[in-house]
């Protein structure tokens, strides 16, 4: 793992990553401040003083800027195999997310514009941090990088597979929420988040930079909090729900 010099820039990155993650996680503990997308849409009575956009446009706004950035990073990395591997992973991640927005996900609500912009800016910042910091790693462990590549494929597949299960819950055209089942949904409420966290770990193994580990820990913490809230959301919405962990089978 590469440890950089603790200059002003690196300290600033650490501060922004930690402070931003803590702020996002803290917001999730209150329904009034929780980021308003996916299942956690505001009721119509809450929409009078806010600007809302369709969930489809909201999800595109969240992922498209990072896809554009990762495309540029991929182009700039063609003369460096290590950076090409890192940039390709970031590019594949956001390309997959945008394609899922367009052809996989099915929508039933709206998203708060300011929350959507905040999430989009966070993803864009983290993507830029990962690329910039990876450039400074002088030498990497090839075995760790290979393990990271394998874990990345596993994480992205896990995320995609369970998004397909969620999509099929509405294959009849219904906009009502249903309790998902099949795959890891039989064990946890958010296996798609679990897959994303596996991808985060994979990026750390490929980049091998301690600051990227800090950034990804914050992202994982946010998704873990979101998974906890998702379980509670299902519990509040349905009279009875299956006994499942939030994110990690039999653990959490």
GROMACS .gro file of C-alpha atoms in nm:
model
  252
    1UNK     CA    1   0.000   0.000   0.000
    2UNK     CA    2   0.138   0.339  -0.101
    3UNK     CA    3   0.159   0.608   0.168
    4UNK     CA    4   0.205   0.957   0.019
    5UNK     CA    5   0.367   1.259   0.172
    6UNK     CA    6   0.123   1.437   0.400
    7UNK     CA    7   0.132   1.767   0.214
    8UNK     CA    8  -0.148   2.022   0.205
    9UNK     CA    9  -0.316   1.868  -0.100
   10UNK     CA   10  -0.327   1.515   0.039
   11UNK     CA   11  -0.443   1.637   0.379
   12UNK     CA   12  -0.717   1.834   0.205
   13UNK     CA   13  -0.829   1.524   0.015
   14UNK     CA   14  -0.843   1.326   0.339
   15UNK     CA   15  -1.039   1.602   0.512
   16UNK     CA   16  -1.289   1.637   0.227
   17UNK     CA   17  -1.335   1.259   0.200
   18UNK     CA   18  -1.387   1.206   0.573
   19UNK     CA   19  -1.598   1.516   0.633
   20UNK     CA   20  -1.812   1.447   0.326
   21UNK     CA   21  -1.868   1.085   0.420
   22UNK     CA   22  -1.960   1.171   0.778
   23UNK     CA   23  -2.205   1.437   0.657
   24UNK     CA   24  -2.373   1.200   0.410
   25UNK     CA   25  -2.397   0.919   0.665
   26UNK     CA   26  -2.532   1.153   0.935
   27UNK     CA   27  -2.802   1.276   0.696
   28UNK     CA   28  -2.924   0.921   0.642
   29UNK     CA   29  -3.027   0.878   1.006
   30UNK     CA   30  -3.311   1.131   0.976
   31UNK     CA   31  -3.595   1.095   0.722
   32UNK     CA   32  -3.610   1.474   0.691
   33UNK     CA   33  -3.248   1.502   0.572
   34UNK     CA   34  -3.204   1.166   0.398
   35UNK     CA   35  -3.097   1.191   0.035
   36UNK     CA   36  -3.415   1.183  -0.168
   37UNK     CA   37  -3.388   0.920  -0.441
   38UNK     CA   38  -3.478   0.555  -0.503
   39UNK     CA   39  -3.724   0.430  -0.238
   40UNK     CA   40  -3.681   0.736  -0.021
   41UNK     CA   41  -3.892   0.977  -0.223
   42UNK     CA   42  -4.067   1.263  -0.048
   43UNK     CA   43  -4.443   1.272  -0.028
   44UNK     CA   44  -4.631   1.521  -0.240
   45UNK     CA   45  -4.683   1.749   0.057
   46UNK     CA   46  -4.307   1.792   0.083
   47UNK     CA   47  -4.259   1.892  -0.279
   48UNK     CA   48  -4.399   2.244  -0.274
   49UNK     CA   49  -4.073   2.426  -0.193
   50UNK     CA   50  -3.832   2.195  -0.374
   51UNK     CA   51  -3.740   2.133  -0.736
   52UNK     CA   52  -3.796   1.774  -0.848
   53UNK     CA   53  -3.702   1.588  -1.163
   54UNK     CA   54  -3.802   1.244  -1.286
   55UNK     CA   55  -3.615   0.952  -1.132
   56UNK     CA   56  -3.484   0.861  -1.478
   57UNK     CA   57  -3.332   1.206  -1.535
   58UNK     CA   58  -3.208   1.211  -1.177
   59UNK     CA   59  -3.018   0.884  -1.215
   60UNK     CA   60  -2.866   1.002  -1.544
   61UNK     CA   61  -2.753   1.323  -1.376
   62UNK     CA   62  -2.594   1.120  -1.097
   63UNK     CA   63  -2.381   0.898  -1.321
   64UNK     CA   64  -2.327   1.079  -1.654
   65UNK     CA   65  -2.065   1.333  -1.535
   66UNK     CA   66  -1.852   1.055  -1.386
   67UNK     CA   67  -1.887   0.852  -1.705
   68UNK     CA   68  -1.763   1.148  -1.909
   69UNK     CA   69  -1.471   1.199  -1.672
   70UNK     CA   70  -1.381   0.830  -1.669
   71UNK     CA   71  -1.389   0.824  -2.050
   72UNK     CA   72  -1.132   1.105  -2.059
   73UNK     CA   73  -0.920   0.927  -1.798
   74UNK     CA   74  -0.929   0.610  -2.010
   75UNK     CA   75  -0.812   0.798  -2.319
   76UNK     CA   76  -0.528   0.963  -2.126
   77UNK     CA   77  -0.409   0.628  -1.990
   78UNK     CA   78  -0.342   0.434  -2.310
   79UNK     CA   79   0.037   0.466  -2.275
   80UNK     CA   80   0.045   0.329  -1.918
   81UNK     CA   81  -0.077  -0.028  -1.860
   82UNK     CA   82  -0.133   0.018  -1.487
   83UNK     CA   83  -0.330   0.340  -1.526
   84UNK     CA   84  -0.517   0.188  -1.819
   85UNK     CA   85  -0.632  -0.096  -1.593
   86UNK     CA   86  -0.748   0.148  -1.325
   87UNK     CA   87  -0.918   0.383  -1.570
   88UNK     CA   88  -1.087   0.093  -1.749
   89UNK     CA   89  -1.234  -0.030  -1.420
   90UNK     CA   90  -1.375   0.315  -1.338
   91UNK     CA   91  -1.506   0.353  -1.694
   92UNK     CA   92  -1.675   0.011  -1.693
   93UNK     CA   93  -1.836   0.086  -1.358
   94UNK     CA   94  -2.000   0.409  -1.474
   95UNK     CA   95  -2.080   0.282  -1.824
   96UNK     CA   96  -2.265  -0.007  -1.663
   97UNK     CA   97  -2.453   0.230  -1.432
   98UNK     CA   98  -2.563   0.457  -1.718
   99UNK     CA   99  -2.672   0.160  -1.930
  100UNK     CA  100  -2.870   0.028  -1.633
  101UNK     CA  101  -3.042   0.366  -1.599
  102UNK     CA  102  -3.143   0.352  -1.964
  103UNK     CA  103  -3.237  -0.014  -2.017
  104UNK     CA  104  -3.267  -0.191  -1.679
  105UNK     CA  105  -3.419   0.024  -1.406
  106UNK     CA  106  -3.791   0.095  -1.392
  107UNK     CA  107  -3.907   0.413  -1.230
  108UNK     CA  108  -4.209   0.521  -1.029
  109UNK     CA  109  -4.125   0.856  -0.875
  110UNK     CA  110  -3.919   1.172  -0.869
  111UNK     CA  111  -3.590   1.280  -0.717
  112UNK     CA  112  -3.505   1.601  -0.538
  113UNK     CA  113  -3.281   1.802  -0.770
  114UNK     CA  114  -3.044   1.938  -0.506
  115UNK     CA  115  -2.987   1.589  -0.362
  116UNK     CA  116  -2.924   1.451  -0.709
  117UNK     CA  117  -2.666   1.722  -0.778
  118UNK     CA  118  -2.496   1.652  -0.444
  119UNK     CA  119  -2.466   1.280  -0.519
  120UNK     CA  120  -2.345   1.350  -0.873
  121UNK     CA  121  -2.080   1.591  -0.744
  122UNK     CA  122  -1.967   1.336  -0.485
  123UNK     CA  123  -1.925   1.061  -0.745
  124UNK     CA  124  -1.744   1.299  -0.981
  125UNK     CA  125  -1.510   1.414  -0.704
  126UNK     CA  126  -1.432   1.061  -0.589
  127UNK     CA  127  -1.369   0.952  -0.949
  128UNK     CA  128  -1.129   1.241  -1.003
  129UNK     CA  129  -0.955   1.174  -0.670
  130UNK     CA  130  -0.901   0.807  -0.758
  131UNK     CA  131  -0.746   0.890  -1.094
  132UNK     CA  132  -0.527   1.171  -0.961
  133UNK     CA  133  -0.404   0.973  -0.661
  134UNK     CA  134  -0.335   0.660  -0.867
  135UNK     CA  135  -0.093   0.857  -1.085
  136UNK     CA  136   0.132   0.906  -0.782
  137UNK     CA  137   0.179   0.538  -0.695
  138UNK     CA  138   0.538   0.457  -0.808
  139UNK     CA  139   0.506   0.078  -0.805
  140UNK     CA  140   0.222  -0.167  -0.742
  141UNK     CA  141   0.194  -0.531  -0.640
  142UNK     CA  142   0.083  -0.724  -0.947
  143UNK     CA  143  -0.076  -1.006  -0.745
  144UNK     CA  144  -0.291  -0.760  -0.549
  145UNK     CA  145  -0.386  -0.589  -0.873
  146UNK     CA  146  -0.490  -0.923  -1.027
  147UNK     CA  147  -0.695  -1.009  -0.717
  148UNK     CA  148  -0.855  -0.666  -0.743
  149UNK     CA  149  -0.944  -0.724  -1.107
  150UNK     CA  150  -1.115  -1.055  -1.022
  151UNK     CA  151  -1.302  -0.897  -0.731
  152UNK     CA  152  -1.410  -0.608  -0.953
  153UNK     CA  153  -1.572  -0.842  -1.203
  154UNK     CA  154  -1.741  -1.032  -0.919
  155UNK     CA  155  -1.868  -0.712  -0.757
  156UNK     CA  156  -2.001  -0.561  -1.077
  157UNK     CA  157  -2.174  -0.886  -1.174
  158UNK     CA  158  -2.331  -0.916  -0.828
  159UNK     CA  159  -2.460  -0.561  -0.851
  160UNK     CA  160  -2.593  -0.606  -1.205
  161UNK     CA  161  -2.758  -0.944  -1.139
  162UNK     CA  162  -2.957  -0.813  -0.845
  163UNK     CA  163  -3.057  -0.501  -1.036
  164UNK     CA  164  -3.211  -0.740  -1.292
  165UNK     CA  165  -3.405  -0.911  -1.012
  166UNK     CA  166  -3.538  -0.573  -0.898
  167UNK     CA  167  -3.635  -0.488  -1.255
  168UNK     CA  168  -3.829  -0.812  -1.295
  169UNK     CA  169  -4.045  -0.721  -0.995
  170UNK     CA  170  -4.211  -0.469  -1.228
  171UNK     CA  171  -4.216  -0.669  -1.550
  172UNK     CA  172  -4.596  -0.651  -1.546
  173UNK     CA  173  -4.578  -0.272  -1.567
  174UNK     CA  174  -4.668  -0.220  -1.202
  175UNK     CA  175  -4.517   0.073  -1.015
  176UNK     CA  176  -4.579  -0.078  -0.675
  177UNK     CA  177  -4.287  -0.187  -0.457
  178UNK     CA  178  -4.261  -0.559  -0.384
  179UNK     CA  179  -4.037  -0.764  -0.159
  180UNK     CA  180  -3.751  -0.900  -0.374
  181UNK     CA  181  -3.636  -1.261  -0.358
  182UNK     CA  182  -3.386  -1.479  -0.537
  183UNK     CA  183  -3.008  -1.469  -0.543
  184UNK     CA  184  -2.860  -1.301  -0.239
  185UNK     CA  185  -3.193  -1.127  -0.177
  186UNK     CA  186  -3.284  -1.442   0.015
  187UNK     CA  187  -3.015  -1.348   0.269
  188UNK     CA  188  -2.980  -0.968   0.265
  189UNK     CA  189  -3.195  -0.669   0.171
  190UNK     CA  190  -2.931  -0.495  -0.040
  191UNK     CA  191  -2.708  -0.743  -0.228
  192UNK     CA  192  -2.668  -0.483  -0.503
  193UNK     CA  193  -2.500  -0.258  -0.244
  194UNK     CA  194  -2.284  -0.550  -0.133
  195UNK     CA  195  -2.168  -0.598  -0.492
  196UNK     CA  196  -2.082  -0.229  -0.517
  197UNK     CA  197  -1.878  -0.245  -0.196
  198UNK     CA  198  -1.687  -0.546  -0.333
  199UNK     CA  199  -1.607  -0.328  -0.636
  200UNK     CA  200  -1.486  -0.053  -0.400
  201UNK     CA  201  -1.250  -0.300  -0.230
  202UNK     CA  202  -1.132  -0.414  -0.574
  203UNK     CA  203  -1.045  -0.056  -0.674
  204UNK     CA  204  -0.837  -0.023  -0.356
  205UNK     CA  205  -0.646  -0.343  -0.441
  206UNK     CA  206  -0.582  -0.228  -0.796
  207UNK     CA  207  -0.474   0.127  -0.706
  208UNK     CA  208  -0.298   0.037  -0.377
  209UNK     CA  209  -0.313   0.393  -0.242
  210UNK     CA  210  -0.397   0.454   0.125
  211UNK     CA  211  -0.599   0.768   0.049
  212UNK     CA  212  -0.817   0.576  -0.196
  213UNK     CA  213  -0.881   0.326   0.083
  214UNK     CA  214  -1.004   0.614   0.300
  215UNK     CA  215  -1.229   0.744   0.020
  216UNK     CA  216  -1.377   0.399  -0.042
  217UNK     CA  217  -1.434   0.333   0.327
  218UNK     CA  218  -1.651   0.643   0.335
  219UNK     CA  219  -1.849   0.522   0.034
  220UNK     CA  220  -1.894   0.178   0.190
  221UNK     CA  221  -2.012   0.337   0.515
  222UNK     CA  222  -2.273   0.538   0.329
  223UNK     CA  223  -2.406   0.229   0.150
  224UNK     CA  224  -2.413   0.033   0.475
  225UNK     CA  225  -2.624   0.306   0.634
  226UNK     CA  226  -2.847   0.313   0.328
  227UNK     CA  227  -2.889  -0.066   0.352
  228UNK     CA  228  -2.997  -0.036   0.715
  229UNK     CA  229  -3.254   0.228   0.618
  230UNK     CA  230  -3.376   0.008   0.332
  231UNK     CA  231  -3.451  -0.278   0.571
  232UNK     CA  232  -3.640  -0.038   0.796
  233UNK     CA  233  -3.829   0.100   0.493
  234UNK     CA  234  -3.953  -0.247   0.403
  235UNK     CA  235  -4.045  -0.313   0.766
  236UNK     CA  236  -4.252   0.007   0.779
  237UNK     CA  237  -4.420  -0.049   0.442
  238UNK     CA  238  -4.517  -0.416   0.470
  239UNK     CA  239  -4.702  -0.593   0.750
  240UNK     CA  240  -4.460  -0.884   0.745
  241UNK     CA  241  -4.113  -0.914   0.596
  242UNK     CA  242  -3.865  -1.203   0.576
  243UNK     CA  243  -3.585  -1.223   0.830
  244UNK     CA  244  -3.274  -1.102   0.645
  245UNK     CA  245  -2.957  -0.911   0.722
  246UNK     CA  246  -2.918  -0.561   0.582
  247UNK     CA  247  -2.600  -0.607   0.379
  248UNK     CA  248  -2.379  -0.900   0.485
  249UNK     CA  249  -2.544  -1.243   0.528
  250UNK     CA  250  -2.586  -1.344   0.894
  251UNK     CA  251  -2.370  -1.052   1.012
  252UNK     CA  252  -2.526  -0.712   0.935
   0.00000   0.00000   0.00000
